[in-house]
XYZ file of C-alpha atoms in Angstrom:
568
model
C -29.300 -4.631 13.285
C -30.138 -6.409 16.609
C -28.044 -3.803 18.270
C -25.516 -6.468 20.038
C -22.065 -5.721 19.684
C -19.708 -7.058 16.773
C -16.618 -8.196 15.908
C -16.063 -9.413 12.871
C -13.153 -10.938 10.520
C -13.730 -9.828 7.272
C -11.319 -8.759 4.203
C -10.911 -5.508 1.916
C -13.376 -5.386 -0.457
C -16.188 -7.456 0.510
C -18.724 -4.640 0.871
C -18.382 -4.126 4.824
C -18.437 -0.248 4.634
C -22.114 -0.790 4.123
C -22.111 -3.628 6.287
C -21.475 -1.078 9.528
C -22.786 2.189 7.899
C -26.221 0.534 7.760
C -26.966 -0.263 11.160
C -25.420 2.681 12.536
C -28.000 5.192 10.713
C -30.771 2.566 11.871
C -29.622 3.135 15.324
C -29.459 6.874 15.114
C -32.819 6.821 13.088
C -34.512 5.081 15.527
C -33.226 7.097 18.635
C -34.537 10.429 16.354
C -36.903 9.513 13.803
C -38.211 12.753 12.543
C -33.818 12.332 11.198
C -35.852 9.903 8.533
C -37.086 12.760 6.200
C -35.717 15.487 5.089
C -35.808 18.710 7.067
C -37.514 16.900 9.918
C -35.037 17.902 12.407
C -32.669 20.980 11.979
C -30.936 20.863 15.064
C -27.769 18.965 14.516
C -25.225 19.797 17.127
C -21.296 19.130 17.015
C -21.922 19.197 20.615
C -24.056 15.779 20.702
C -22.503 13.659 17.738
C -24.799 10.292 17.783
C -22.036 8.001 16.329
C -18.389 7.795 15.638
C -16.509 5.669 12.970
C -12.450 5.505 13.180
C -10.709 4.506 10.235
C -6.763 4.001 10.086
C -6.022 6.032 7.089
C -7.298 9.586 5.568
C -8.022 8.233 2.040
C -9.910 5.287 4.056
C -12.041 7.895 6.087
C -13.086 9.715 3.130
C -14.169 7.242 1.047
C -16.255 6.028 3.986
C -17.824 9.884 4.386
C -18.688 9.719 0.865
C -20.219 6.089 1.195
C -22.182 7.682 4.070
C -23.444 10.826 2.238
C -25.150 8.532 -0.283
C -26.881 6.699 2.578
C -28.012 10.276 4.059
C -29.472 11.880 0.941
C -32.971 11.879 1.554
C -32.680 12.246 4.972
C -31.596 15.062 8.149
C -28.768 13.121 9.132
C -25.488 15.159 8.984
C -22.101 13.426 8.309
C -19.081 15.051 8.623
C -15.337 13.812 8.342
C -12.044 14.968 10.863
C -9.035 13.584 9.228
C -5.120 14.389 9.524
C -3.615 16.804 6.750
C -6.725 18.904 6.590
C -7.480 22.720 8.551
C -8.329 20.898 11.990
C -10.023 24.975 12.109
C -12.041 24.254 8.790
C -13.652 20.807 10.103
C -14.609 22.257 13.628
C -16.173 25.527 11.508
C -18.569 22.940 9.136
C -19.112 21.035 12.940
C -20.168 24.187 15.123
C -22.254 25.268 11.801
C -23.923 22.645 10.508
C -23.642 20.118 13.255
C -22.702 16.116 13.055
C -24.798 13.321 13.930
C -22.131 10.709 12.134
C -18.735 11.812 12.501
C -15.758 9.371 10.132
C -12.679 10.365 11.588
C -8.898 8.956 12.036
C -7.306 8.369 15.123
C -5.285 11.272 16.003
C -7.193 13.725 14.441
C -10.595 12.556 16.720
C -8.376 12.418 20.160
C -7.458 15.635 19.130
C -10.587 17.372 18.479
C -12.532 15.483 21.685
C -9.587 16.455 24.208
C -9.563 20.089 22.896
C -12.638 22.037 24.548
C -12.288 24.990 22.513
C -13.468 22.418 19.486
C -16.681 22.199 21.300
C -17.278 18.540 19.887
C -18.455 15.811 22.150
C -20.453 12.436 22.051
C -22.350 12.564 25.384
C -25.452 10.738 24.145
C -23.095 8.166 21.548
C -25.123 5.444 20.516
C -22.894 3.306 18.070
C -18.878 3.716 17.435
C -17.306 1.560 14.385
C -13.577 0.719 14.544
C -12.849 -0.048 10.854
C -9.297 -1.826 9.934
C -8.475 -2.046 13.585
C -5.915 -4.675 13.022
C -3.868 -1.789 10.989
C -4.867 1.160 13.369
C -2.719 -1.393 15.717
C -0.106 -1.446 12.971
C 0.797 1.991 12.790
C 0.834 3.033 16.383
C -3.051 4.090 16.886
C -3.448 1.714 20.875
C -2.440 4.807 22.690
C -5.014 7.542 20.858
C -7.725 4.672 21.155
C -7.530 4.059 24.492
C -7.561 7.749 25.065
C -10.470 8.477 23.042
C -12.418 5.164 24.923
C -11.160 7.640 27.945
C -13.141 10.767 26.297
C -16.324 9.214 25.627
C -19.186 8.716 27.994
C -18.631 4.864 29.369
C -20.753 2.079 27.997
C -22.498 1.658 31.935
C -23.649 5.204 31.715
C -25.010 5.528 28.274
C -25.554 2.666 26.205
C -23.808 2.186 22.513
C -23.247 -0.377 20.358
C -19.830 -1.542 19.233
C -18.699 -2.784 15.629
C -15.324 -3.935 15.034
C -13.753 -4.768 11.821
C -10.341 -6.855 11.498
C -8.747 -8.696 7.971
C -7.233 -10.345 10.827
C -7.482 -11.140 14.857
C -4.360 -11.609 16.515
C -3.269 -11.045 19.708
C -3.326 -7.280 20.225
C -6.995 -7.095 18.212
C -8.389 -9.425 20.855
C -7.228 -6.963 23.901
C -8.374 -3.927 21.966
C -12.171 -5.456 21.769
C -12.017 -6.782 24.831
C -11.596 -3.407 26.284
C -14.369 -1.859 23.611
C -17.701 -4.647 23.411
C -19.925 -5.891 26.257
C -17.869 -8.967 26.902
C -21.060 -10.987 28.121
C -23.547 -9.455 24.947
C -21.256 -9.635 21.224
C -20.804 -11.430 18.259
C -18.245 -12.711 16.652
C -18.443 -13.211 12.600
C -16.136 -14.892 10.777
C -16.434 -14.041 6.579
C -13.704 -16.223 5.178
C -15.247 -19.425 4.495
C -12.809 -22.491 4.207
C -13.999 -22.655 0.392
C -12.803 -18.855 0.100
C -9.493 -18.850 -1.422
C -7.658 -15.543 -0.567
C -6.413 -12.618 -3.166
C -2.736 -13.712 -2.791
C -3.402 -17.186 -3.918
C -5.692 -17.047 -6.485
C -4.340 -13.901 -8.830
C -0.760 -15.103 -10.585
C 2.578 -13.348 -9.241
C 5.809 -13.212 -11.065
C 8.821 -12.274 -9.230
C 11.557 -10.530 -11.635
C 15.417 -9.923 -10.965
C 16.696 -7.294 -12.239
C 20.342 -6.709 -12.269
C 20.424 -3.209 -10.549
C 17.876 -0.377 -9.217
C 18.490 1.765 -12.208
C 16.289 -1.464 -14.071
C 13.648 -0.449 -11.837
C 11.927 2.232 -14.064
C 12.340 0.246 -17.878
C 11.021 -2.479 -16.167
C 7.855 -1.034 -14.962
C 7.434 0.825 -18.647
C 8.235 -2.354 -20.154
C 5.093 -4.079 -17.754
C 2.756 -1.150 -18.864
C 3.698 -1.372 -22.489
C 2.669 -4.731 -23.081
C 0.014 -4.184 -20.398
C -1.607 -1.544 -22.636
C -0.834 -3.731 -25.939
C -2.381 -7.077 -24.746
C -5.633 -4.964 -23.389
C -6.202 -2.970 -27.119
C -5.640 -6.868 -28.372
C -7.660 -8.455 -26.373
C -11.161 -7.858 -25.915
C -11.429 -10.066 -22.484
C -7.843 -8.439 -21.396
C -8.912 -5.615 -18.212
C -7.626 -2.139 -19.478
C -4.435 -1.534 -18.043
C -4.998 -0.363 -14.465
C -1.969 -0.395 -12.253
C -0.932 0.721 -8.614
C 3.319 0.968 -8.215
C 4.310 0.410 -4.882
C 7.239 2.046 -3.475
C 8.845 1.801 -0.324
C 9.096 5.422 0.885
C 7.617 8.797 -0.334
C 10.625 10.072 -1.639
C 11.055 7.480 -4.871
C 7.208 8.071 -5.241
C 7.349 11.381 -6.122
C 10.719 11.178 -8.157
C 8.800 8.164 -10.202
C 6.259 10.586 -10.733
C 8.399 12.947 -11.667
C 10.114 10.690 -14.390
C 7.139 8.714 -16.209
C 5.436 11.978 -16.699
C 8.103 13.123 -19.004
C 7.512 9.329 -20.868
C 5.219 7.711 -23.708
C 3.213 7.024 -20.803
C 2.639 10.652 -19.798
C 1.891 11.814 -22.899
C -1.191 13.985 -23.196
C -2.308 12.630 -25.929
C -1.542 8.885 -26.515
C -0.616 8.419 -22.689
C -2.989 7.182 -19.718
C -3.517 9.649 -16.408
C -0.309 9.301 -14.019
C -1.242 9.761 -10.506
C 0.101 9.636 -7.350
C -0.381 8.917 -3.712
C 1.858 9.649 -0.507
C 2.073 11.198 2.779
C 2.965 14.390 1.592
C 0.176 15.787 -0.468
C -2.545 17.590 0.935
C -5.100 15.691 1.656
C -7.334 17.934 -0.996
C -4.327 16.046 -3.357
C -5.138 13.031 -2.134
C -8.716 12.786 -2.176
C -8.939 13.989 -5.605
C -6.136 11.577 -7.302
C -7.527 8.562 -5.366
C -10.637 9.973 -7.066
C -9.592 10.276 -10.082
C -8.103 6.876 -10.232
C -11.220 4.920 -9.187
C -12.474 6.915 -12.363
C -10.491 5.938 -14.529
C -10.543 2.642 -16.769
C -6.725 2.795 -17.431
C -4.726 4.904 -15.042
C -1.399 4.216 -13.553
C -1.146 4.657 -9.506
C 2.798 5.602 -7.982
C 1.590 5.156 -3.955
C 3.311 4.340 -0.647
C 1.776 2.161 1.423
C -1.028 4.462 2.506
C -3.428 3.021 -0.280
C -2.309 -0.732 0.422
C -5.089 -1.315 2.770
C -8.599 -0.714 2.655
C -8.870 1.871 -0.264
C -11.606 0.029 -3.448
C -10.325 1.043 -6.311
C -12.486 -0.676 -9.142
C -10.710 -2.601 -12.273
C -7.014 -2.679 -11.113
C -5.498 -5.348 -13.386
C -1.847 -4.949 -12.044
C -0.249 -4.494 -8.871
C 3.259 -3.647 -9.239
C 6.108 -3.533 -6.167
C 9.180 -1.952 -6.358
C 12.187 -3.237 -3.978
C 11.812 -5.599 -0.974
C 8.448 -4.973 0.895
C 8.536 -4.254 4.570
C 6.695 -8.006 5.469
C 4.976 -10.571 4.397
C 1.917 -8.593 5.350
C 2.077 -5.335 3.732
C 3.223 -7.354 0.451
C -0.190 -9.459 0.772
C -2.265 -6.431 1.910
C -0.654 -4.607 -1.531
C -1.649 -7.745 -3.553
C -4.919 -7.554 -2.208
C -5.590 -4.434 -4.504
C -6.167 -6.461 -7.990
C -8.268 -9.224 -8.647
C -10.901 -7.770 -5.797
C -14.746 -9.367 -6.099
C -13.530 -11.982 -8.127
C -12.332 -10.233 -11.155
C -9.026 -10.877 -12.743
C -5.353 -9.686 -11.922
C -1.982 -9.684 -11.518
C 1.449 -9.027 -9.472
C 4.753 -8.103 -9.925
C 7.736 -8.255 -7.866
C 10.521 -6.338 -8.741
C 13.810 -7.128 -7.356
C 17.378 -6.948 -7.418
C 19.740 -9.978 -7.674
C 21.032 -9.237 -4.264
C 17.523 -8.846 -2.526
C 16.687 -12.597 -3.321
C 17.594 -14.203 -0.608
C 15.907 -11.819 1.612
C 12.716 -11.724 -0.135
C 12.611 -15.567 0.316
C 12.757 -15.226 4.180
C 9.976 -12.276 4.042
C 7.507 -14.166 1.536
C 8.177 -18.003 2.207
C 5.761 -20.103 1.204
C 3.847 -17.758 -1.821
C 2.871 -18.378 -4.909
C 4.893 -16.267 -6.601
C 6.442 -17.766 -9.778
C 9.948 -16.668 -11.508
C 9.548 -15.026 -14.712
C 11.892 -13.492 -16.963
C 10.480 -12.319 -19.898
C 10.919 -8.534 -19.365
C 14.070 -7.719 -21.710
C 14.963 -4.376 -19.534
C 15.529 -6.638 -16.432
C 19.182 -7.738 -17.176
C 20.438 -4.898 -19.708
C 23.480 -2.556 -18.688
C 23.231 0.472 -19.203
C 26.310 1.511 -21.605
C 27.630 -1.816 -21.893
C 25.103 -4.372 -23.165
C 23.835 -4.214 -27.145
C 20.405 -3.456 -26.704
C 17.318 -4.391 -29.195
C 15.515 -1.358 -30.664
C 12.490 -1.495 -27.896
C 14.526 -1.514 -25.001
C 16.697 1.045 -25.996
C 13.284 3.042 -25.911
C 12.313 2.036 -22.855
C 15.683 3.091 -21.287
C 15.960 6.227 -23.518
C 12.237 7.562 -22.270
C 13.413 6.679 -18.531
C 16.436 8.890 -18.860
C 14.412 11.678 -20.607
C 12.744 11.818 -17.417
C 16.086 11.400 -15.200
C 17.219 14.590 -17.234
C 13.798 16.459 -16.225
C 13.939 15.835 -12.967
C 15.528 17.776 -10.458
C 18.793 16.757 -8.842
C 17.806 16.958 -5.206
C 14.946 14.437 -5.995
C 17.141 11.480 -6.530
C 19.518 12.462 -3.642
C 16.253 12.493 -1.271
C 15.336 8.885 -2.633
C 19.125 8.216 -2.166
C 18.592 8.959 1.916
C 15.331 7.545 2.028
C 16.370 3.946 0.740
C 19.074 3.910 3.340
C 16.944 3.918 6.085
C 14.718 0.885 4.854
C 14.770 -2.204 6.589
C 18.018 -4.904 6.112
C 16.756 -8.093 6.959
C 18.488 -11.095 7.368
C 20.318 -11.464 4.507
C 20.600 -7.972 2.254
C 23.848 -6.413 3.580
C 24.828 -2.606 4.153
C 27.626 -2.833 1.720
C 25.137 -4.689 -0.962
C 22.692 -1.609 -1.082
C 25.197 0.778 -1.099
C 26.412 -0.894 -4.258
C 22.963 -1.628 -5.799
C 22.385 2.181 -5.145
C 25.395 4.010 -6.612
C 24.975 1.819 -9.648
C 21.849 3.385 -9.562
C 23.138 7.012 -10.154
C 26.380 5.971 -12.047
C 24.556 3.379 -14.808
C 21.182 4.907 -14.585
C 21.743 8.686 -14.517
C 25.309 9.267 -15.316
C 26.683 10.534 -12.052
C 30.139 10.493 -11.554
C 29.715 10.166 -7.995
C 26.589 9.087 -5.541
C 25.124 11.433 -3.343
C 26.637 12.542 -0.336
C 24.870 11.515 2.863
C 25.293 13.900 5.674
C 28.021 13.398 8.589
C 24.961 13.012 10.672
C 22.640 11.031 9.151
C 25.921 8.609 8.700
C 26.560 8.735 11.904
C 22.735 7.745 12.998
C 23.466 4.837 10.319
C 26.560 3.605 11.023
C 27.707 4.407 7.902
C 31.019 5.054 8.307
C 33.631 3.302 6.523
C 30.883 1.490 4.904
C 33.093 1.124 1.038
C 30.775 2.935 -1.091
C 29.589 5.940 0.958
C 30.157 9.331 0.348
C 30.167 11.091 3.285
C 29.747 15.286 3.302
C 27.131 17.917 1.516
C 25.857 17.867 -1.782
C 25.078 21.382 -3.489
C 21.633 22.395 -4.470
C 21.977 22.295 -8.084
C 19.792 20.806 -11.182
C 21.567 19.880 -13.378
C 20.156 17.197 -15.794
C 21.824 14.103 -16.134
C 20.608 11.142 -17.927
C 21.786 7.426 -18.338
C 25.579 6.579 -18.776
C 26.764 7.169 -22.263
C 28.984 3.982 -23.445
C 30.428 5.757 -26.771
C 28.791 3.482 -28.905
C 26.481 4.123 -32.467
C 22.818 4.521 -31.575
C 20.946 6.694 -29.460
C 21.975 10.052 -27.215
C 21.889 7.423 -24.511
C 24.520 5.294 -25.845
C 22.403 2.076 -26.425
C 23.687 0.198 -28.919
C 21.111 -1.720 -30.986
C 21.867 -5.142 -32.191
C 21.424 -9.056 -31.418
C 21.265 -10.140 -27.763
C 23.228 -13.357 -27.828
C 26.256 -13.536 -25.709
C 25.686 -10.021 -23.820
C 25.817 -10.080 -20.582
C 22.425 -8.994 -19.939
C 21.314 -11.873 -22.159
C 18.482 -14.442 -21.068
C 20.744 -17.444 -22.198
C 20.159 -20.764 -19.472
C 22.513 -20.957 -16.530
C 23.155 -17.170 -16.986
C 24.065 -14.969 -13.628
C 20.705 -14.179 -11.734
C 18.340 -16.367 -13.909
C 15.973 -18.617 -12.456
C 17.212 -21.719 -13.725
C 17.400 -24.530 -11.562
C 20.339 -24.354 -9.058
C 20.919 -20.688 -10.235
C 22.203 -18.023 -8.243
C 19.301 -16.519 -6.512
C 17.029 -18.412 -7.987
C 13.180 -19.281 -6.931
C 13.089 -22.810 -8.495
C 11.316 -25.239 -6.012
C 14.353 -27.231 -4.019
C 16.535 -24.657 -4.442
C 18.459 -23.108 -1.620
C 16.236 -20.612 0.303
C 13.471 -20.813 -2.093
C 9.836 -20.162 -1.648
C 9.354 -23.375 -0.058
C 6.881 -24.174 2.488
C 6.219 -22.335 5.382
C 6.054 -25.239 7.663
C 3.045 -26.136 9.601
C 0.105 -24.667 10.463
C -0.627 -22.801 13.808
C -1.899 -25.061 15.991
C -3.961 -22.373 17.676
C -4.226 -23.002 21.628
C -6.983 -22.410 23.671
C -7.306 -19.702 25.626
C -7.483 -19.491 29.507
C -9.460 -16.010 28.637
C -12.894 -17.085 27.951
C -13.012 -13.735 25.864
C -10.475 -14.833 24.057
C -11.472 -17.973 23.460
C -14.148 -16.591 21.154
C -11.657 -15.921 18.640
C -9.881 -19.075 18.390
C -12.329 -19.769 15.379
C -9.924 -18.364 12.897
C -7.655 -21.269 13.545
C -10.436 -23.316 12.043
C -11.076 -23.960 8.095
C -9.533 -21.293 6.577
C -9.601 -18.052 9.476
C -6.738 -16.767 9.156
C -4.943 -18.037 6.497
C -4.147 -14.915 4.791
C -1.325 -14.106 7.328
C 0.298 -17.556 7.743
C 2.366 -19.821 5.898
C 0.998 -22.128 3.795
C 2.161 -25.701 3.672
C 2.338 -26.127 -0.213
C 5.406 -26.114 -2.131
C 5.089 -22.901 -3.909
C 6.463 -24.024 -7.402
């Protein structure tokens, strides 16, 4: 409010949207006060936009315009919102027409409407520009349309502004970016996370599951929601059932849509709302199913990761991810959804057997606890004796299979070939786990082809496993593998679980007994162990920089680094 610059270290969901949009329509009210009333001042211009807030993400940017509507009701102050995936044509029409004095905008989209001059948008008298999230605008490639839009607008010397800039986290790159945006000898620097503040990812409880193959993937999550939904109608204190499913990649996010639609879950009339969230819906799609999922008291959310930072979505008592995630990071950052403001959650981590190891090296140190109580984990698909409710769950899941069209799974197919190996998961090993996928799980006689090209790209050839060549465009329905035995179309066999192979008995393949194969016991080979010290964080020959060298202190930024307790 003093009007000094800012940088602050704050996390998701500790109210800083008003924290920024507050003093930035103080600063634009007091340069124009008949903006203060309504109708006082009817000449908004696109032309002479009074202050600019970036955000990394569309959903992000549009929950922030409609934060900053509320604050303008009342009032002449126009807000308007650029983002990617919308008529760039549309946003410059409501600009020229109505005129902006707060513009919310994402990277690219802004450097593309400022460096345009048929847009006929500029900032020449910009008194305040927000950078919200910057340490994820740095993420996902934004430096370059930054400095570029820094290059577009007038410079601080000439007309005055001030700067706010909002980090989860200050490393190395977030340091250089402010140092290049605030008056270096006139900022702040506010720190949030208080040494007594224990972060999202260690306070909620996290169970890691292994499942025996990516065709468990789907029961597993039905099984989740199931007794999610069952403990809430039990339990008074229980939080309705409010999940977000994390997938790695667009494509299995809209062929999970796809399937639990055609489920219990999906039902219209005993079922919750199934939504979903990825790069390519509209942004009209996206808007309104982020929408209607912050509505809702019991929804489930399929999303990438474009909803794993920043979005508030009240009341989300599970956060659910599917397969390894990218980092350490991004799997925090998705935790970071449930158990926001204090309230209670939960998270799962859905694995395979063979992504173990891997996912130890990604997420040492984590307090993420083994658990094997989901029955769907270890069954096989037409070999295992099944009890009645899991044959359910895998019967719904390959009602769905049989709904969906071919070309979906063949897309999620490519799309999981290109994710990330790591250390430990092998080529050969997610070939495997993915043509048991289509063989167990939808009946395929043989995986998808990937194309010459695309194998090529890959280094996929001779890789045992791959089938190399062109699929045809067909849609044919196929559902799980049919084993010949009495029971459902499905061919699960109902019966006692003792002895089967997908049994829970101790010592068995893939538990998490102690000295098990892949197992997270504390001790054990590779486990979640301790990360090893803490950063000793340097000083800095950069007096700049040595302003941030607080978040080595107390607790600063502990959310990103290993922490020295066992975690079991």
């Amino acid at each position: 409010m003093k009007g000094v610059d800012l940088v602050a270290q704050a996390k998701t969901g500790t109210g800083k949207t008003l924290a920024f949009l507050i003093p930035v329509f103080q600063r634009v009210i007091n340069a124009q006060p008949e903006l203060a009333r309504r109708g006082g001042y009817r000449n908004a211009s696109s032309e002479d936009i009074r202050a600019i807030i970036l955000s990394p993400t569309r959903e992000l940017a549009e929950q922030i315009g409609v934060e900053a509507r509320k604050l303008a009701r009342g009032t002449s102050v126009v807000v308007q919102t650029a983002v990617g995936g919308t008529r760039k044509k549309e946003a410059m029409y409501n600009m020229q027409r109505n005129g902006c004095h707060i513009l919310v905008a994402t990277p690219g989209r802004l450097q593309d409407i400022l460096s345009d001059p048929d847009a006929r948008v500029a900032a020449p008298n910009l008194q305040a520009f927000v950078l919200d999230e910057a340490d994820r605008m740095l993420d996902v490639g934004f430096s370059d349309a930054i400095r570029e839009i820094l290059d577009l607008l007038p410079p601080v010397q000439q007309v005055d502004r001030q700067t706010l800039l909002f980090s989860a986290t200050i490393p190395r790159d977030v340091v250089h970016l402010a140092k290049s945006m605030v008056k270096t000898n006139n900022f702040e620097f506010v720190q949030t996370i208080s040494p007594e503040d224990t972060p999202t990812h260690e306070r909620v409880p996290q169970h890691v599951v292994a499942v025996n193959g990516y065709e468990n993937w789907f029961p597993a999550i039905l099984e989740i929601a199931h007794k999610g939904i069952e403990r809430a109608s039990q339990d008074p204190s229980a939080l309705p059932f409010k999940t977000i499913v994390f997938f790695s990649n667009t494509a299995t996010v809209e062929y999970a849509n796809q399937v639990f639609r055609r489920t219990s879950l999906g039902n219209r009339r005993f079922g919750i709302p199934i939504l979903d969230i990825h790069s390519r819906l509209t942004q009209h799609a996206r808007t309104r199913n982020a929408d209607a999922f912050r509505r809702a008291k019991s929804a489930i959310l399929l999303s990438s990761d474009v909803t794993a930072r920043g979005m508030d979505f009240p009341g989300v008592s599970h956060v659910i991810q599917v397969g390894l995630p990218p980092d350490r990071d991004q799997y925090i950052h998705r935790i970071g959804r449930t158990g926001r403001a204090g309230n209670a959650g939960e998270g799962w981590l859905i694995l395979a057997e063979e992504e173990i190891r891997e996912a130890r090296a990604r997420l040492s140190g984590l307090p993420i606890q083994p658990n094997n109580s989901l029955e769907t984990a270890k069954h096989v698909p037409g070999q295992d004796q099944a009890s009645q409710e899991v044959a359910r769950h895998f019967e719904e899941i390959s009602q769905g299979y049989e709904a969906a069209p071919r070309r979906m799974f063949r897309a999620v197919y490519n799309a999981l070939l290109g994710q990330k190996m790591g250390r430990y998961l092998r080529i050969e090993e997610l070939i495997r786990l993915m043509n048991g996928w289509s063989s167990k799980g939808l009946g395929w006689p043989e995986p998808p082809a990937v194309p010459p090209k695309v194998a090529a790209n890959r280094n996929l050839r001779g890789v045992p496993g791959v089938r190399i060549g062109h699929d045809q465009d067909d849609d044919e329905p196929r559902g799980f593998a049919s084993s010949g035995g009495q029971g459902s179309r499905s061919g699960f066999q109902s019966g006692p679980r003792s002895g089967s192979r997908g049994g829970f008995q101790s010592g068995s393949r893939g538990s998490f007994q102690s000295g098990s194969r892949g197992g997270f016991q504390s001790g054990s080979r590779g486990g979640f162990q301790s990360g090893g010290p803490r950063r000793s964080g340097r000083p800095s020959e950069d007096p700049f920089a040595s302003r941030f060298d607080r978040r080595d202190e107390g607790r600063g930024d502990r959310r990103f680094r290993n922490d020295t307790r066992p975690s079991f």
